[in-house]
Tab-separated table of C-alpha atoms in Angstrom:
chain	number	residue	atom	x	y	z
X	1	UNK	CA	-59.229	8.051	-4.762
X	2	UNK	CA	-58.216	11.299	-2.797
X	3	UNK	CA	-54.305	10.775	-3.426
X	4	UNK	CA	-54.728	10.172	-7.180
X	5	UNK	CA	-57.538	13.244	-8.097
X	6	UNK	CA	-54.721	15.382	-6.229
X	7	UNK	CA	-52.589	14.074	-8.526
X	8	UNK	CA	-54.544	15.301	-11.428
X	9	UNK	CA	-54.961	18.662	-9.495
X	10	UNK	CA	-59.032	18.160	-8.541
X	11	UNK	CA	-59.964	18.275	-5.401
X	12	UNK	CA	-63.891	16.755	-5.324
X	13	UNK	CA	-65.840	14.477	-7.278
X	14	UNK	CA	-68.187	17.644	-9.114
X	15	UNK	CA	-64.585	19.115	-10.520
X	16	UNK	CA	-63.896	15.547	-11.285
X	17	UNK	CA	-67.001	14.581	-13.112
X	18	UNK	CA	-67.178	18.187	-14.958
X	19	UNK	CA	-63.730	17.846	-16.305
X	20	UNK	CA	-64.560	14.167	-17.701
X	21	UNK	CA	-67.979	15.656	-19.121
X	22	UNK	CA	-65.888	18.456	-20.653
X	23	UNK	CA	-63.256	15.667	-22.276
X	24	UNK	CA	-66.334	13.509	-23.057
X	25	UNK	CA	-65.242	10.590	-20.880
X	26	UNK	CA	-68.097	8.458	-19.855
X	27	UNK	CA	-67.700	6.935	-16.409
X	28	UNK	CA	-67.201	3.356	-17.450
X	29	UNK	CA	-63.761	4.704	-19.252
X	30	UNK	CA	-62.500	6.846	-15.645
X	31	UNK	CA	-63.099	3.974	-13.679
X	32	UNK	CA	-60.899	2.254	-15.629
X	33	UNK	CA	-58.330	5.007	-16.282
X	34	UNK	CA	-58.161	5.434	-12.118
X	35	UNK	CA	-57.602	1.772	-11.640
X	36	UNK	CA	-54.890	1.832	-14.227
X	37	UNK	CA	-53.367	4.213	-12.431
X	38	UNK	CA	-53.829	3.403	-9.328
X	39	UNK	CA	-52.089	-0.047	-9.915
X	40	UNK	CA	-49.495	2.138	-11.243
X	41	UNK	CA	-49.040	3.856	-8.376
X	42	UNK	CA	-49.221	0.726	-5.893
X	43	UNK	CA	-46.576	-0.888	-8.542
X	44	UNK	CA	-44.407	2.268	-8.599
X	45	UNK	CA	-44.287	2.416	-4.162
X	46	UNK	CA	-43.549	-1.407	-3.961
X	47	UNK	CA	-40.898	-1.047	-6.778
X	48	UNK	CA	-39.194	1.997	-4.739
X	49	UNK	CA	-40.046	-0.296	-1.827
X	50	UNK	CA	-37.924	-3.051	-2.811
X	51	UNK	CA	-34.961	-1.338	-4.316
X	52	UNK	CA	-31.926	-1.667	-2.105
X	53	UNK	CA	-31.285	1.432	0.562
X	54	UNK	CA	-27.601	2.599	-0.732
X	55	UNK	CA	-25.390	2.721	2.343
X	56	UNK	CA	-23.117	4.853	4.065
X	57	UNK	CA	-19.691	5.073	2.975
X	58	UNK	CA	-16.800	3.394	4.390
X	59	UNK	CA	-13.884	6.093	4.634
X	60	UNK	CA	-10.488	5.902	4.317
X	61	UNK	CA	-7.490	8.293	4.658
X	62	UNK	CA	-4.054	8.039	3.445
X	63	UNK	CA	-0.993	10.592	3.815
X	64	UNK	CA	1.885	9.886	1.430
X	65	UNK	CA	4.349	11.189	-1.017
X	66	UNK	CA	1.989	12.458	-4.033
X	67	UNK	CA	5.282	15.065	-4.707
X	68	UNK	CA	8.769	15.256	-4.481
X	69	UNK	CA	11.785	12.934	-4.846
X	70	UNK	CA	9.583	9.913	-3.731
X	71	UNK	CA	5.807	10.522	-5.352
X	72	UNK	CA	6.312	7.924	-7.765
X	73	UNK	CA	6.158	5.528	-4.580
X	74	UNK	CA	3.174	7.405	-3.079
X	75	UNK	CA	1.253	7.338	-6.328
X	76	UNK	CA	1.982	3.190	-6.848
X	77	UNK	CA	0.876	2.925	-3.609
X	78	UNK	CA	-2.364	4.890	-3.920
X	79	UNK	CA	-3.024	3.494	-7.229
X	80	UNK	CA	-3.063	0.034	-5.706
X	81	UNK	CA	-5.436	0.769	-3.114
X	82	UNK	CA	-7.553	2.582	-5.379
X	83	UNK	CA	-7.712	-0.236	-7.540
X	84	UNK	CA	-8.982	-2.541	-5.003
X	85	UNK	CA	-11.444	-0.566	-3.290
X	86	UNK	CA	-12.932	0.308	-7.140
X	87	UNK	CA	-12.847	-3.454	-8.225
X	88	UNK	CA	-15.064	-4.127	-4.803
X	89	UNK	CA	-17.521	-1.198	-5.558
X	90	UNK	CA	-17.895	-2.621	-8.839
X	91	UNK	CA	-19.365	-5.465	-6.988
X	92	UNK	CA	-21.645	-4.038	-4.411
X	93	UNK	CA	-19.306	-2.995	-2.121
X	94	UNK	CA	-18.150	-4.342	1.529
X	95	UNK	CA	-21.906	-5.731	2.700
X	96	UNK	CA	-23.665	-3.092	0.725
X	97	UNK	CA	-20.990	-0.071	1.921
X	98	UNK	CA	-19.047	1.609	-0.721
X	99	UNK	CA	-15.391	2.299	-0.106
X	100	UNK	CA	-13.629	5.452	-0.490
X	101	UNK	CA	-10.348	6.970	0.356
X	102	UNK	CA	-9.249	10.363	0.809
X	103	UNK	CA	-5.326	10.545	0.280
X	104	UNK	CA	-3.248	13.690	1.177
X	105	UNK	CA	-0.194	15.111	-0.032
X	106	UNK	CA	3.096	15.066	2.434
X	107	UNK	CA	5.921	14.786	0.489
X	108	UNK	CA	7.751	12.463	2.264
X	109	UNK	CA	7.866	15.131	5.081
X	110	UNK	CA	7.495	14.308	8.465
X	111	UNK	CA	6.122	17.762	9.447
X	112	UNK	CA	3.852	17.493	6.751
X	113	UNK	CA	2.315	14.168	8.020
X	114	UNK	CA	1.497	15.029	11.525
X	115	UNK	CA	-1.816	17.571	10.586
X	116	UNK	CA	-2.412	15.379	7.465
X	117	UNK	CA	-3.531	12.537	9.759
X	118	UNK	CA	-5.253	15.048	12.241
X	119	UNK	CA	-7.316	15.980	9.373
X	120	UNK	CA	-7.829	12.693	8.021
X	121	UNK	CA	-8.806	11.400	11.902
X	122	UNK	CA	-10.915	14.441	13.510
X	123	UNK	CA	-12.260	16.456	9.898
X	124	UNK	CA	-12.676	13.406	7.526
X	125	UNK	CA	-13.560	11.090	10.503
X	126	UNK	CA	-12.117	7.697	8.311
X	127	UNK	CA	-12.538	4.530	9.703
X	128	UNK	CA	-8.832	3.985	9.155
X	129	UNK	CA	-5.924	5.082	7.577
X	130	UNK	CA	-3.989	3.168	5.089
X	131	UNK	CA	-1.075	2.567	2.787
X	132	UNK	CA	1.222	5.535	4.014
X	133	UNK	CA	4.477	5.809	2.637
X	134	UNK	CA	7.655	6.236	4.196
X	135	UNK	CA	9.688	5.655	7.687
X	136	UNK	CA	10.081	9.346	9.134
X	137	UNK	CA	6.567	9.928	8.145
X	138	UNK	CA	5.759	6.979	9.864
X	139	UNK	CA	7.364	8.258	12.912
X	140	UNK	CA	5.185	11.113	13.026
X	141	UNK	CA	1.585	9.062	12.544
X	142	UNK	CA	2.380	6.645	14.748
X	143	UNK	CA	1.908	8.688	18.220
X	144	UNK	CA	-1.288	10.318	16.744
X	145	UNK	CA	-2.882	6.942	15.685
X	146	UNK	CA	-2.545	5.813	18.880
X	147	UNK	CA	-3.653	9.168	20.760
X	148	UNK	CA	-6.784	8.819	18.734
X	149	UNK	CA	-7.364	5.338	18.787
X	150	UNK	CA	-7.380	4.889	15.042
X	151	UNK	CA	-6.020	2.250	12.919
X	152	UNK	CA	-2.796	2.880	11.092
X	153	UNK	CA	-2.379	-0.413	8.576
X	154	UNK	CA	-0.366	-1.616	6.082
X	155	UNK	CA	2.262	1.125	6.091
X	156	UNK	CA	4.618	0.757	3.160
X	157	UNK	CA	7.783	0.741	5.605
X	158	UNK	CA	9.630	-1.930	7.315
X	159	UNK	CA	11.001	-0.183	10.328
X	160	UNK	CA	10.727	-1.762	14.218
X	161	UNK	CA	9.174	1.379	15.214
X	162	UNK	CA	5.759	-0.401	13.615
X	163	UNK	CA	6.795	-3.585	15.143
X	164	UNK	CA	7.339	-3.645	18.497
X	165	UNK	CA	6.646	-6.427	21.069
X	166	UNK	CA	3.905	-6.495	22.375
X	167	UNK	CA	3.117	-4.487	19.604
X	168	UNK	CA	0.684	-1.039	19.850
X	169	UNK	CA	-2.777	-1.825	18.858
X	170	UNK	CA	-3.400	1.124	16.388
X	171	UNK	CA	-0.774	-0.263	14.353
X	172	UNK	CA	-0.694	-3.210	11.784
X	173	UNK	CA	1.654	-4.114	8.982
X	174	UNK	CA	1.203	-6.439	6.026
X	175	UNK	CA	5.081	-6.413	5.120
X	176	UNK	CA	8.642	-7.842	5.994
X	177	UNK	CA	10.807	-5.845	8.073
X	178	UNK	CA	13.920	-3.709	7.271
X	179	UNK	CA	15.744	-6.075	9.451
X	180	UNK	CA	14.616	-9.100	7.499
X	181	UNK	CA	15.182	-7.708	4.378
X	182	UNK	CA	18.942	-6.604	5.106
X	183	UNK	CA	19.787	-9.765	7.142
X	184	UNK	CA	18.577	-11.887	3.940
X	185	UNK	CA	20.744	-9.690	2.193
X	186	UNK	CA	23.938	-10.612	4.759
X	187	UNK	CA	23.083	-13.987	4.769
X	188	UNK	CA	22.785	-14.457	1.122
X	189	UNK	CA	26.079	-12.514	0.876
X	190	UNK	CA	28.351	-14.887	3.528
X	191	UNK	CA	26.806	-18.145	3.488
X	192	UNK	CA	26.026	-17.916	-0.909
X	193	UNK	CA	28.711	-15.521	-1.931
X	194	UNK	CA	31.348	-16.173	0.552
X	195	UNK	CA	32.623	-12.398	1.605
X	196	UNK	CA	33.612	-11.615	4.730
X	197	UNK	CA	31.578	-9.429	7.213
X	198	UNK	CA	33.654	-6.410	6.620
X	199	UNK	CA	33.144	-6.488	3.006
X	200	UNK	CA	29.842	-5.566	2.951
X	201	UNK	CA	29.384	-1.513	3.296
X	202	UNK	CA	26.331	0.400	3.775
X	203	UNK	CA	24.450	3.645	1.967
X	204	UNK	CA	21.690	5.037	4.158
X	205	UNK	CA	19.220	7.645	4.299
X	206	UNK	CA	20.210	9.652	7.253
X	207	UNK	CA	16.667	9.027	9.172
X	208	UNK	CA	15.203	6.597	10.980
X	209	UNK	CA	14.339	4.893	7.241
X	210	UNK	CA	18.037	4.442	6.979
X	211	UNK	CA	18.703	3.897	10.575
X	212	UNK	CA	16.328	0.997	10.751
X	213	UNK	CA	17.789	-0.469	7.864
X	214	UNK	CA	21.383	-0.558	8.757
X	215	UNK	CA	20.469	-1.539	12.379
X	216	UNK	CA	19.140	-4.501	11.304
X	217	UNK	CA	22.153	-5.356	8.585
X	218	UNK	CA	24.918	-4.510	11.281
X	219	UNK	CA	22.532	-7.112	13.189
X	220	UNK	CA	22.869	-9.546	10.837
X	221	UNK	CA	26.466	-9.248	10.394
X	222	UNK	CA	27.389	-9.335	14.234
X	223	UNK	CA	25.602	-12.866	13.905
X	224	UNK	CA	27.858	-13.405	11.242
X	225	UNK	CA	31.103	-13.208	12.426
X	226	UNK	CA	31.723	-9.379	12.167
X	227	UNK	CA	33.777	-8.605	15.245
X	228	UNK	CA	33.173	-4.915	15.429
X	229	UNK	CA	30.498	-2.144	13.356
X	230	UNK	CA	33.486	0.256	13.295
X	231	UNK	CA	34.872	-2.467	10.260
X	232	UNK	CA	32.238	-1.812	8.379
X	233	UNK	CA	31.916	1.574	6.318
X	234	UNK	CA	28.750	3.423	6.638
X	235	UNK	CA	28.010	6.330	4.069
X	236	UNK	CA	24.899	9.009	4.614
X	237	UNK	CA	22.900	11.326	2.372
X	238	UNK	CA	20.079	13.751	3.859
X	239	UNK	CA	16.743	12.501	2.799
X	240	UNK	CA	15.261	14.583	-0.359
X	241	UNK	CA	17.982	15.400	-1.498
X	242	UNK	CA	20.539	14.126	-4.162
X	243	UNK	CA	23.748	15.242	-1.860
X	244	UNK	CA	25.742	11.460	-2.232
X	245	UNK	CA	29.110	12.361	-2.709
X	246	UNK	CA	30.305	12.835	0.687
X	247	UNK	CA	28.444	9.332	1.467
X	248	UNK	CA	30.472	7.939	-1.957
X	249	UNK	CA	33.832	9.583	-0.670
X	250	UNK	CA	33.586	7.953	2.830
X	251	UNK	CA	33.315	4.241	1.141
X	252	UNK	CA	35.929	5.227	-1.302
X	253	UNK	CA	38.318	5.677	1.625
X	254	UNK	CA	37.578	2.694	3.353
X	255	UNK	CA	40.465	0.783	4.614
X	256	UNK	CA	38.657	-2.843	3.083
X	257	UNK	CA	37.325	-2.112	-0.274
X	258	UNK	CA	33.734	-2.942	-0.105
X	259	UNK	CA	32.563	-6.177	-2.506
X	260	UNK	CA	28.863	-5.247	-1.534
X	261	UNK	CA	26.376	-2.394	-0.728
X	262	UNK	CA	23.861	-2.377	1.240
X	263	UNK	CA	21.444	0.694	0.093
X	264	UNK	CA	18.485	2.084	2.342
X	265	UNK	CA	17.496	5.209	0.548
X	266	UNK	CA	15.016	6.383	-2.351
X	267	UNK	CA	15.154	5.714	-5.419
X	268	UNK	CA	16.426	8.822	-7.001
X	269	UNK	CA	19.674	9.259	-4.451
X	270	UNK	CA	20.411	5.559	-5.289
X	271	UNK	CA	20.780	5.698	-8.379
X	272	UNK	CA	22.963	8.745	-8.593
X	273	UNK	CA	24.757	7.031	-5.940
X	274	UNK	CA	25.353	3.830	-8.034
X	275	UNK	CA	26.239	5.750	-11.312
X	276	UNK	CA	28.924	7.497	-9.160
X	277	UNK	CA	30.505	4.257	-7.899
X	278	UNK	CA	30.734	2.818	-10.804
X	279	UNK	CA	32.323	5.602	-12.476
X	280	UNK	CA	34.458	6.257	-9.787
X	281	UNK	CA	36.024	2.370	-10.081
X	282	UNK	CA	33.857	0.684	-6.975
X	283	UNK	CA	33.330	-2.726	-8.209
X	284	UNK	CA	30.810	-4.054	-6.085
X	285	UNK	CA	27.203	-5.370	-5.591
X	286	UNK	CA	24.358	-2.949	-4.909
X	287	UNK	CA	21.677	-4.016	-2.754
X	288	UNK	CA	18.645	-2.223	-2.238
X	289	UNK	CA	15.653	-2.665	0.131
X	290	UNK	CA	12.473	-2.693	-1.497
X	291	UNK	CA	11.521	1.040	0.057
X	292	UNK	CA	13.805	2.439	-2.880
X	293	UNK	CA	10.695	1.617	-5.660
X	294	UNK	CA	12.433	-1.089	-8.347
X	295	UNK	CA	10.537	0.549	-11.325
X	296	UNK	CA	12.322	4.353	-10.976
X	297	UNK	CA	15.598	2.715	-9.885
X	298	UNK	CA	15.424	1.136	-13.373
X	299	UNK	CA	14.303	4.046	-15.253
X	300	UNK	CA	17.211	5.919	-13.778
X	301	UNK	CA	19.525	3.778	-14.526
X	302	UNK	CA	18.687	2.560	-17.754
X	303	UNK	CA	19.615	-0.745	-19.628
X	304	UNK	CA	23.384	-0.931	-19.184
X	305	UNK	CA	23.710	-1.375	-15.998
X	306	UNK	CA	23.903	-4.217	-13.760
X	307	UNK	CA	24.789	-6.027	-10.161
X	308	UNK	CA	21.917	-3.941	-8.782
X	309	UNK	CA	19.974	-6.223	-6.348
X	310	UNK	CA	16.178	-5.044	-4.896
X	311	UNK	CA	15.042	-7.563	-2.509
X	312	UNK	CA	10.969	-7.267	-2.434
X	313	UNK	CA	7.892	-8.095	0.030
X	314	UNK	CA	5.393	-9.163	-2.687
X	315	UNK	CA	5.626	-11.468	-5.761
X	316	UNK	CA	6.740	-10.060	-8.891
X	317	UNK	CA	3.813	-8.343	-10.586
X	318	UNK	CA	4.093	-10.213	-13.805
X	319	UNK	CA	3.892	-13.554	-12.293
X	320	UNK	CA	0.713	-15.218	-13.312
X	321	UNK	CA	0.895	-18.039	-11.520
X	322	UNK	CA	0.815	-16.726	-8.605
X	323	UNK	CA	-3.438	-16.301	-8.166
X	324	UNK	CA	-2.997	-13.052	-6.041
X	325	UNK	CA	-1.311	-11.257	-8.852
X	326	UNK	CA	-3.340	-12.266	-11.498
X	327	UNK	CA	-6.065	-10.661	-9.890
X	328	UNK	CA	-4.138	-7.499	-9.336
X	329	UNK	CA	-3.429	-7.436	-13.167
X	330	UNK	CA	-6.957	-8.204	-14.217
X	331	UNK	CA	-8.400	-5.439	-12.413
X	332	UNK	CA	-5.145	-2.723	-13.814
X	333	UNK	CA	-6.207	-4.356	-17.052
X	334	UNK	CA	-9.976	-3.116	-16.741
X	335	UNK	CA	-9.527	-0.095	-14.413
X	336	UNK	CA	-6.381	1.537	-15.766
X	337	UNK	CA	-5.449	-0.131	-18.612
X	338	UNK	CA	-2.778	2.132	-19.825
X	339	UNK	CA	-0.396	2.139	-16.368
X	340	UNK	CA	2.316	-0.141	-16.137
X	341	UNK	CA	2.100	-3.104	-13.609
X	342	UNK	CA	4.624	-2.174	-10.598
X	343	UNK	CA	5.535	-3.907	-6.740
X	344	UNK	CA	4.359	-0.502	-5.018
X	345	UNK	CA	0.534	-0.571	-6.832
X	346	UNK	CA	0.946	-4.947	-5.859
X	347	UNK	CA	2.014	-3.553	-2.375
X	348	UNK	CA	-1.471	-1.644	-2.101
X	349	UNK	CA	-3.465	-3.742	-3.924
X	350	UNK	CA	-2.509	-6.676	-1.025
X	351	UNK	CA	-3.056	-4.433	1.255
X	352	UNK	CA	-6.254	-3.312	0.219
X	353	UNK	CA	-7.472	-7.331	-0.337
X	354	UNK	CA	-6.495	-7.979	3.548
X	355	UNK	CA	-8.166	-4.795	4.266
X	356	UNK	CA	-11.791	-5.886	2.632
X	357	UNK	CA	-11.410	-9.292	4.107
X	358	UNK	CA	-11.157	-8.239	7.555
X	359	UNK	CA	-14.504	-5.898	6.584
X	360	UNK	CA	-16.834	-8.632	5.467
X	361	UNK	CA	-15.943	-10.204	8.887
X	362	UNK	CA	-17.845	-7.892	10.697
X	363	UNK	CA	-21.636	-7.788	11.479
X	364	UNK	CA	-23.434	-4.467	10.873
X	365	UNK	CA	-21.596	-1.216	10.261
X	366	UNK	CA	-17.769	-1.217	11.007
X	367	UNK	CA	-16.203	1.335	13.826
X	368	UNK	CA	-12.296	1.771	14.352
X	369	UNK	CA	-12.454	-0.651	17.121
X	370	UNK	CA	-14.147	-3.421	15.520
X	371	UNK	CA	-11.994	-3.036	12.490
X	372	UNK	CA	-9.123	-3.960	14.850
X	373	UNK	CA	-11.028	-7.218	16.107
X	374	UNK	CA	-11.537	-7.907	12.808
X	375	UNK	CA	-7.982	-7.706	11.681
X	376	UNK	CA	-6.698	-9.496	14.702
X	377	UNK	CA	-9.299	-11.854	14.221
X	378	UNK	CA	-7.669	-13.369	10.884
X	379	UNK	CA	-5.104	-16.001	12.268
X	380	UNK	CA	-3.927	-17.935	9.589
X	381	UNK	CA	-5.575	-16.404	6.268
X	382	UNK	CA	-4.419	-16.730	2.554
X	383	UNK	CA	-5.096	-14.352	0.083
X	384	UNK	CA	-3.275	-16.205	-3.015
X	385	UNK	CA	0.360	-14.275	-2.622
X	386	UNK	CA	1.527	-18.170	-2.648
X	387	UNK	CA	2.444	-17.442	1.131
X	388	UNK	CA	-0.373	-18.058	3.849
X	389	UNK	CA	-0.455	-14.789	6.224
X	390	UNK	CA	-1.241	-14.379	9.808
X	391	UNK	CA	-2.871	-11.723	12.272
X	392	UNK	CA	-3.120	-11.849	16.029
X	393	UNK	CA	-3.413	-9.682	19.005
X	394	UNK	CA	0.254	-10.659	19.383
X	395	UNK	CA	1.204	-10.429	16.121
X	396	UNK	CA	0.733	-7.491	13.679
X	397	UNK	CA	2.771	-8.304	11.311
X	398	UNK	CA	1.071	-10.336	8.220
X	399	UNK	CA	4.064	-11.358	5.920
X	400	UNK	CA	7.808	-12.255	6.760
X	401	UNK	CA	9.012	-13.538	2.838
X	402	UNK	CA	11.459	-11.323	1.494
X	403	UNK	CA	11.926	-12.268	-2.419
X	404	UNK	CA	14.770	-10.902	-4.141
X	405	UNK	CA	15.119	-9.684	-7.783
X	406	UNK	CA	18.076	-8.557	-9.627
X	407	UNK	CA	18.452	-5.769	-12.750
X	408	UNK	CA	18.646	-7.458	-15.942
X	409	UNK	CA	17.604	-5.242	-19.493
X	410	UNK	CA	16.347	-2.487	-17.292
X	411	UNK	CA	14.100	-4.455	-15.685
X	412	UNK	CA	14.242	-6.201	-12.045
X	413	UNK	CA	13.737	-10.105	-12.416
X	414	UNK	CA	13.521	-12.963	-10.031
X	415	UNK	CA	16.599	-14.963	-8.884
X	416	UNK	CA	17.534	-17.146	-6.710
X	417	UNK	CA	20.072	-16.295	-3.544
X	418	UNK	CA	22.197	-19.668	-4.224
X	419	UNK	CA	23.094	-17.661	-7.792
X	420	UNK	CA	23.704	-14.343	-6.443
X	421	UNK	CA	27.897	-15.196	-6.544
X	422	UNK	CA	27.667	-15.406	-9.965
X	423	UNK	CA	26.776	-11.254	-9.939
X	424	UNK	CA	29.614	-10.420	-8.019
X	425	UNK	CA	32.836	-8.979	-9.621
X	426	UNK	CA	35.005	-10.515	-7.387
């Protein structure tokens, strides 16, 4: 009875009784008041007792383009990841741990990235970081991911610097290469639409974005048939900026007029680049990777315009058949209601998804290293993209489908390579 007089502020049983006396509470009625109480108390501790301990936080980090000439992909990206990790809080959480992710701003800068993902690594501690966006950025994490022995996955790049053989065990992709993306394009272009290897040109970023992408399309073409790269024009831009017209000038003096483009740039470059073509009397196809972000590529270049060709590495986000993607717009439906469905927020969303399943693998709290096993430790996995997926020691690369979709209304839609002759102004 000690605990529960304290409660009341008496400390014996003579203050007791005289307080009672004083209230005119006989002791049949305090007895019964204390026991009251004291199941109260008992019910109150067992209650507290049995109520689930709330977990430590699983942390995430993410460095990407939140400004400049390529936010809108950083912000999809984020979005998408955000998305995910919300939906799975909504439910508990990754075996009771809530996820959260700390993204920083580096402008698609390279210089910018290197002491985002020290601060993300050593300050924020995350468990891993995910969902960065770009190529040269990528360059820049890459050597610090492994220095510090921390998970760098689902990158929204394609370039072999994340894919090498044996590849480096900080590093895991969900999406196709550069290289398979640009040699679908090749193939698509000689074996569907009949051109010749030297009429296909290319439009690069003048990085190692563009470099990986034109690598692996001169690749493709040298497989093709193409007897030397010096037939095939190559135009540059400097990445951030809109400078195109020395790129457009050196295709506009090559010696075979180009019938196709190949594009590896951002979205904003591109599309100046295309307007300029067109206007200048290029007549050609206009292929883009799917780095260049299809929604901004069609907001810059409007309704009117067409034979503009974005091959992607997810399903279209409007496609409801396909079970992966009507999860992803359920949960923009109820999270963000009022943003528009787009590939890059799909991108992270998938990402995300592979992300939490390699989490609920794992028995008691998750480090960077067993987040590895755990990834590795997928093989052959589906998530519902309509593709299955697969993760290995050996393999760190999830996805190799590349699906292509054309501009049509101001929108990108699917299509099938067998048609793509039929875009061609040939």
């Amino acid at each position: 009875m000690r605990n529960v007089i304290h409660f009341f502020g008496m400390s014996d049983s003579t203050s007791r009784g005289a307080a009672l006396m004083s209230l005119g509470v006989n002791s049949t009625l305090w007895h019964a008041l204390a026991l009251l109480f004291l199941v109260f108390i008992h019910t109150s501790v067992n209650a507290k007792a049995l109520d689930p301990v709330k977990k430590e936080a699983l942390l995430f980090g993410m460095s990407t383009a939140l400004s400049g000439p390529a936010e809108q992909l950083g912000k999809n990206m984020l979005l998408g990841v955000n998305m995910r990790f919300e939906e799975e809080n909504n439910q508990g959480g990754v075996n009771g741990h809530p996820l959260e992710l700390v993204a920083l701003d580096d402008g698609y800068e390279p210089i910018r990235t290197a002491p985002n993902m020290r601060a993300l690594i050593e300050q924020e501690q995350v468990l891993a970081v995910i969902g960065n966006v770009g190529t040269p950025t990528a360059i820049s994490a890459i050597p610090i991911a492994n220095e510090k022995q921390t998970l760098l996955f689902a990158p929204f790049t394609g370039a072999g610097v994340l894919r090498k053989s044996p590849p480096d065990r900080y590093i895991i992709n969900y999406r196709a290469s550069y290289a398979e993306e640009t040699s679908t394009m090749v193939e698509a272009l000689i074996k569907h639409a009949g051109l010749k290897p030297e009429e296909i040109a290319f439009f690069t970023q003048r990085d190692g974005y563009g470099d990986a992408g034109y690598i692996g399309g001169i690749t493709a073409l040298l497989k093709n048939g193409l007897k030397s790269k010096s037939l095939v024009v190559h135009g540059r831009y400097e990445r951030n900026t809109l400078s195109v017209d020395n790129a457009l000038a050196d295709i506009l003096l090559a010696e075979t007029p180009p019938k196709a483009i190949i594009m590896v740039g951002a979205y904003a470059p591109c599309a100046r680049f295309i307007k300029l073509a067109q206007e200048a009397g290029i007549k050609a196809l206009f292929l883009n990777v799917s780095f260049v972000g299809s929604a901004p590529l069609a907001r810059q270049l409007g309704e009117h315009f067409s034979g503009v060709i974005v091959t992607q590495v997810v399903p279209h986000p409007s496609d409801l058949s396909v079970p992966i993607v009507k999860q992803y717009q359920d949960a923009l439906k109820t999270i963000t209601p009022d943003t528009q469905a787009s590939f890059g927020s799909l991108e992270g969303y998938i990402a995300a998804t592979i992300m939490i399943k390699a989490l609920k693998t794992i028995d008691g709290k998750p480090t960077r290293e067993s987040l590895i096993d755990a990834v590795e430790g997928l093989g052959q996995f589906d998530i519902g993209i309509g593709k299955s997926l697969f993760f290995d020691t050996k393999n760190h690369q999830a996805s190799h489908t590349v699906w292509p979709t054309r501009l049509q209304g101001g929108k990108f839609v699917p299509f099938e390579w067998a048609d793509i002759a039929s875009f061609l102004d040939l």
